[in-house]
Amino acid sequence: KQEVTQIPAALSVPEGENLVLNCSFTDSAIYNLQWFRQDPGKGLTSLLLIQSSQREQTSGRLNASLDKSSGRSTLYIAASQPGDSATYLCAVFHTGNQFYFGTGTSLTVIP
Amino acid sequence: GAGVSQSPSNKVTEKGKDVELRCDPISGHTALYWYRQSLGQGLEFLIYFQGNSAPDKSGLPSDRFSAERTGGSVSTLTIQRTQQEDSAVYLCASSSRQGYGYTFGSGTRLTVV
């Protein structure tokens, strides 16, 4: 069974700082990896999708990388803002019919 | 529609009652998932629909849970004889193709009292 781990579980940074969130998975035979953010009491908002053949994706201040061989992905957030405060989840689509979620990193950006 | 729509957004029900949760996926999306998220917990897979294929029900926690998808579009998750441990946020997601990025709805927050 695929296991997905996210480190750190919680992170607090001052506004303007660059930061990195980590996601690791145990089985490298994945189809894709997707990063989401979840605001309190809300659903999941897709941030970036990386196909297994890709190494990174960028959207605005966000950059996600994927290293399948080592079972890792990172989400880089540049120049963090208070509006970035949320829980960030990575999800791995493996063989079978479901995607496996990490437990998330709770990010707080302090003004 | 433009996104995945779930209704109701909130539901409070008495223990023992049945509830129905609805998911309206993005038009044309053939893959549809139900997940639930209990307080402070990760996302738990419940059921997966792909086109006209038989659904993958391997994540349903008990026989009190069932789901259907009519006409390959709208899906309904039914919980019979609700228990307090069923309290959670139920999330629906759809995709144009299995494994090709997923769009989530805003979820239904179910509270069993």
CSV table of C-alpha atoms in Angstrom, one decimal:
chain,number,residue,atom,x,y,z
A,1,LYS,CA,0.0,0.0,0.0
A,2,GLN,CA,1.2,3.5,-0.9
A,3,GLU,CA,2.1,5.6,2.1
A,4,VAL,CA,2.4,9.4,1.8
A,5,THR,CA,4.2,11.5,4.5
A,6,GLN,CA,4.4,15.2,4.7
A,7,ILE,CA,7.0,17.1,6.7
A,8,PRO,CA,6.7,19.3,8.6
A,9,ALA,CA,3.2,18.9,10.1
A,10,ALA,CA,3.1,22.5,10.9
A,11,LEU,CA,5.1,25.6,9.9
A,12,SER,CA,4.9,29.2,10.9
A,13,VAL,CA,6.9,31.8,9.0
A,14,PRO,CA,7.0,35.6,8.7
A,15,GLU,CA,5.5,37.2,5.7
A,16,GLY,CA,7.9,37.5,2.7
A,17,GLU,CA,9.9,34.4,3.5
A,18,ASN,CA,10.4,31.6,0.9
A,19,LEU,CA,9.5,28.2,2.2
A,20,VAL,CA,9.6,24.5,1.2
A,21,LEU,CA,7.0,21.8,2.0
A,22,ASN,CA,8.0,18.2,1.7
A,23,CYS,CA,6.1,15.1,0.5
A,24,SER,CA,7.5,11.6,0.4
A,25,PHE,CA,5.9,8.4,-0.8
A,26,THR,CA,6.9,4.8,-0.5
A,27,ASP,CA,6.1,3.4,-4.0
A,28,SER,CA,7.7,5.2,-6.9
A,29,ALA,CA,5.4,3.6,-9.5
A,30,ILE,CA,3.0,6.6,-9.6
A,31,TYR,CA,1.0,8.1,-12.4
A,32,ASN,CA,1.0,11.6,-11.0
A,33,LEU,CA,1.2,13.8,-7.9
A,34,GLN,CA,-1.1,16.6,-7.1
A,35,TRP,CA,-0.7,19.4,-4.5
A,36,PHE,CA,-3.8,20.9,-2.9
A,37,ARG,CA,-4.5,23.6,-0.4
A,38,GLN,CA,-7.4,23.4,2.1
A,39,ASP,CA,-8.7,26.4,4.0
A,40,PRO,CA,-10.4,25.8,7.3
A,41,GLY,CA,-13.9,24.3,6.8
A,42,LYS,CA,-13.5,24.2,3.1
A,43,GLY,CA,-12.9,21.7,0.3
A,44,LEU,CA,-9.6,21.1,-1.5
A,45,THR,CA,-8.3,23.5,-4.1
A,46,SER,CA,-5.9,22.1,-6.7
A,47,LEU,CA,-2.6,23.9,-6.9
A,48,LEU,CA,-0.3,21.9,-9.2
A,49,LEU,CA,-0.4,18.6,-11.0
A,50,ILE,CA,2.8,16.8,-11.9
A,51,GLN,CA,2.6,13.9,-14.3
A,52,SER,CA,5.0,11.0,-13.7
A,53,SER,CA,7.1,12.0,-16.8
A,54,GLN,CA,7.6,15.5,-15.5
A,55,ARG,CA,10.0,16.9,-13.0
A,56,GLU,CA,8.4,20.1,-12.1
A,57,GLN,CA,5.4,22.5,-12.5
A,58,THR,CA,5.2,26.2,-11.8
A,59,SER,CA,2.2,28.4,-11.2
A,60,GLY,CA,2.9,32.0,-10.1
A,61,ARG,CA,4.8,31.9,-6.8
A,62,LEU,CA,4.4,28.1,-6.5
A,63,ASN,CA,6.8,25.6,-7.9
A,64,ALA,CA,6.5,21.8,-7.4
A,65,SER,CA,9.1,19.3,-8.1
A,66,LEU,CA,9.0,15.5,-8.4
A,67,ASP,CA,11.7,13.0,-8.0
A,68,LYS,CA,10.1,9.6,-8.6
A,69,SER,CA,13.2,7.6,-8.0
A,70,SER,CA,13.6,8.9,-4.5
A,71,GLY,CA,9.9,9.1,-3.8
A,72,ARG,CA,9.9,12.8,-3.1
A,73,SER,CA,8.1,16.0,-4.0
A,74,THR,CA,8.6,19.5,-2.8
A,75,LEU,CA,6.3,22.5,-3.0
A,76,TYR,CA,8.2,25.8,-3.0
A,77,ILE,CA,6.3,29.0,-2.1
A,78,ALA,CA,8.1,32.2,-2.9
A,79,ALA,CA,7.6,35.5,-1.0
A,80,SER,CA,4.9,34.0,1.3
A,81,GLN,CA,1.8,36.1,2.1
A,82,PRO,CA,-0.7,35.8,4.9
A,83,GLY,CA,-3.2,34.6,2.3
A,84,ASP,CA,-1.1,31.5,1.8
A,85,SER,CA,-2.0,30.3,5.3
A,86,ALA,CA,-3.8,27.0,4.9
A,87,THR,CA,-3.2,23.3,5.0
A,88,TYR,CA,-1.3,21.9,2.1
A,89,LEU,CA,-1.9,18.3,1.0
A,90,CYS,CA,-0.1,16.2,-1.5
A,91,ALA,CA,-1.8,13.3,-3.2
A,92,VAL,CA,-0.3,10.5,-5.2
A,93,PHE,CA,-2.2,8.6,-7.8
A,94,HIS,CA,-0.8,5.1,-7.9
A,95,THR,CA,-2.1,1.9,-9.5
A,96,GLY,CA,-5.6,1.1,-8.6
A,97,ASN,CA,-8.6,3.3,-8.2
A,98,GLN,CA,-7.7,5.8,-5.6
A,99,PHE,CA,-5.2,8.5,-4.8
A,100,TYR,CA,-3.3,8.5,-1.5
A,101,PHE,CA,-3.2,11.7,0.5
A,102,GLY,CA,-0.5,12.8,3.0
A,103,THR,CA,-1.6,14.1,6.3
A,104,GLY,CA,-0.8,17.7,5.3
A,105,THR,CA,1.3,20.6,6.4
A,106,SER,CA,-0.5,23.4,8.3
A,107,LEU,CA,1.1,26.7,7.2
A,108,THR,CA,0.7,30.0,9.0
A,109,VAL,CA,2.2,33.1,7.5
A,110,ILE,CA,2.6,35.9,10.1
A,111,PRO,CA,2.0,39.5,8.8
B,1,GLY,CA,-21.0,23.3,-14.5
B,2,ALA,CA,-17.8,25.1,-13.8
B,3,GLY,CA,-16.9,23.1,-10.8
B,4,VAL,CA,-17.9,20.1,-8.7
B,5,SER,CA,-21.1,21.0,-6.8
B,6,GLN,CA,-22.0,19.3,-3.5
B,7,SER,CA,-25.2,19.6,-1.5
B,8,PRO,CA,-26.1,20.2,1.1
B,9,SER,CA,-23.1,22.1,2.4
B,10,ASN,CA,-24.1,21.3,6.0
B,11,LYS,CA,-26.3,18.7,7.4
B,12,VAL,CA,-27.2,18.0,11.0
B,13,THR,CA,-29.1,14.8,11.6
B,14,GLU,CA,-30.2,12.7,14.5
B,15,LYS,CA,-28.6,9.4,15.3
B,16,GLY,CA,-30.4,6.6,13.5
B,17,LYS,CA,-31.7,8.7,10.6
B,18,ASP,CA,-30.7,8.2,7.0
B,19,VAL,CA,-29.0,10.9,5.0
B,20,GLU,CA,-28.3,11.5,1.3
B,21,LEU,CA,-25.4,13.6,0.1
B,22,ARG,CA,-25.3,14.7,-3.5
B,23,CYS,CA,-22.4,15.4,-5.9
B,24,ASP,CA,-22.7,17.0,-9.3
B,25,PRO,CA,-19.4,16.6,-11.1
B,26,ILE,CA,-17.9,18.7,-13.8
B,27,SER,CA,-19.8,18.0,-17.1
B,28,GLY,CA,-18.0,15.3,-19.1
B,29,HIS,CA,-15.9,14.0,-16.2
B,30,THR,CA,-16.1,10.2,-16.2
B,31,ALA,CA,-14.2,9.5,-13.0
B,32,LEU,CA,-15.9,10.4,-9.6
B,33,TYR,CA,-14.6,9.8,-6.1
B,34,TRP,CA,-16.0,10.1,-2.6
B,35,TYR,CA,-13.7,10.8,0.3
B,36,ARG,CA,-14.4,11.7,3.9
B,37,GLN,CA,-12.3,13.7,6.3
B,38,SER,CA,-12.9,13.3,10.0
B,39,LEU,CA,-11.8,16.0,12.4
B,40,GLY,CA,-8.1,16.1,12.6
B,41,GLN,CA,-7.7,13.1,10.3
B,42,GLY,CA,-6.6,12.6,6.7
B,43,LEU,CA,-8.7,11.9,3.8
B,44,GLU,CA,-10.3,8.4,3.7
B,45,PHE,CA,-11.2,6.9,0.4
B,46,LEU,CA,-14.8,5.7,0.2
B,47,ILE,CA,-15.8,4.8,-3.4
B,48,TYR,CA,-14.8,5.4,-7.0
B,49,PHE,CA,-16.9,5.5,-10.2
B,50,GLN,CA,-15.4,5.3,-13.7
B,51,GLY,CA,-17.8,5.6,-16.6
B,52,ASN,CA,-20.2,2.6,-16.8
B,53,SER,CA,-17.8,0.2,-15.0
B,54,ALA,CA,-18.7,-1.4,-11.7
B,55,PRO,CA,-17.8,1.0,-8.9
B,56,ASP,CA,-14.9,0.3,-6.6
B,57,LYS,CA,-16.6,0.2,-3.2
B,58,SER,CA,-13.6,-1.1,-1.3
B,59,GLY,CA,-13.4,2.0,1.0
B,60,LEU,CA,-17.0,2.0,2.2
B,61,PRO,CA,-16.7,1.5,6.0
B,62,SER,CA,-19.8,-0.5,6.6
B,63,ASP,CA,-22.9,-1.8,4.8
B,64,ARG,CA,-24.7,1.3,6.1
B,65,PHE,CA,-22.9,3.2,3.4
B,66,SER,CA,-23.9,3.0,-0.3
B,67,ALA,CA,-23.5,5.2,-3.4
B,68,GLU,CA,-24.9,5.4,-6.8
B,69,ARG,CA,-24.2,7.4,-9.9
B,70,THR,CA,-27.0,7.9,-12.3
B,71,GLY,CA,-26.5,8.3,-16.0
B,72,GLY,CA,-22.7,8.7,-15.5
B,73,SER,CA,-23.2,12.1,-13.9
B,74,VAL,CA,-24.8,13.0,-10.5
B,75,SER,CA,-23.8,10.7,-7.6
B,76,THR,CA,-25.6,10.2,-4.3
B,77,LEU,CA,-23.9,8.9,-1.2
B,78,THR,CA,-26.4,7.4,1.3
B,79,ILE,CA,-25.7,6.7,4.9
B,80,GLN,CA,-28.4,4.6,6.7
B,81,ARG,CA,-29.0,4.6,10.4
B,82,THR,CA,-26.4,7.3,11.0
B,83,GLN,CA,-24.0,7.0,14.0
B,84,GLN,CA,-22.0,9.7,15.7
B,85,GLU,CA,-18.8,8.4,14.2
B,86,ASP,CA,-20.2,9.2,10.8
B,87,SER,CA,-19.7,12.9,11.6
B,88,ALA,CA,-17.2,14.2,9.1
B,89,VAL,CA,-16.8,16.3,5.9
B,90,TYR,CA,-17.7,14.3,2.9
B,91,LEU,CA,-15.8,15.3,-0.2
B,92,CYS,CA,-16.5,14.5,-3.8
B,93,ALA,CA,-14.0,14.8,-6.7
B,94,SER,CA,-14.2,14.3,-10.4
B,95,SER,CA,-11.7,13.9,-13.2
B,96,SER,CA,-11.9,13.8,-17.0
B,97,ARG,CA,-9.8,10.7,-16.9
B,98,GLN,CA,-8.6,8.3,-14.3
B,99,GLY,CA,-5.3,9.7,-12.9
B,100,TYR,CA,-5.5,13.0,-14.7
B,101,GLY,CA,-5.9,15.6,-12.0
B,102,TYR,CA,-8.9,15.9,-9.7
B,103,THR,CA,-11.2,18.8,-8.9
B,104,PHE,CA,-12.9,18.7,-5.5
B,105,GLY,CA,-16.2,20.0,-4.4
B,106,SER,CA,-16.5,22.1,-1.3
B,107,GLY,CA,-17.8,19.2,0.7
B,108,THR,CA,-20.8,18.4,2.9
B,109,ARG,CA,-20.2,18.7,6.6
B,110,LEU,CA,-22.3,16.1,8.3
B,111,THR,CA,-23.0,16.3,12.0
B,112,VAL,CA,-24.8,13.4,13.7
B,113,VAL,CA,-26.2,14.4,17.1
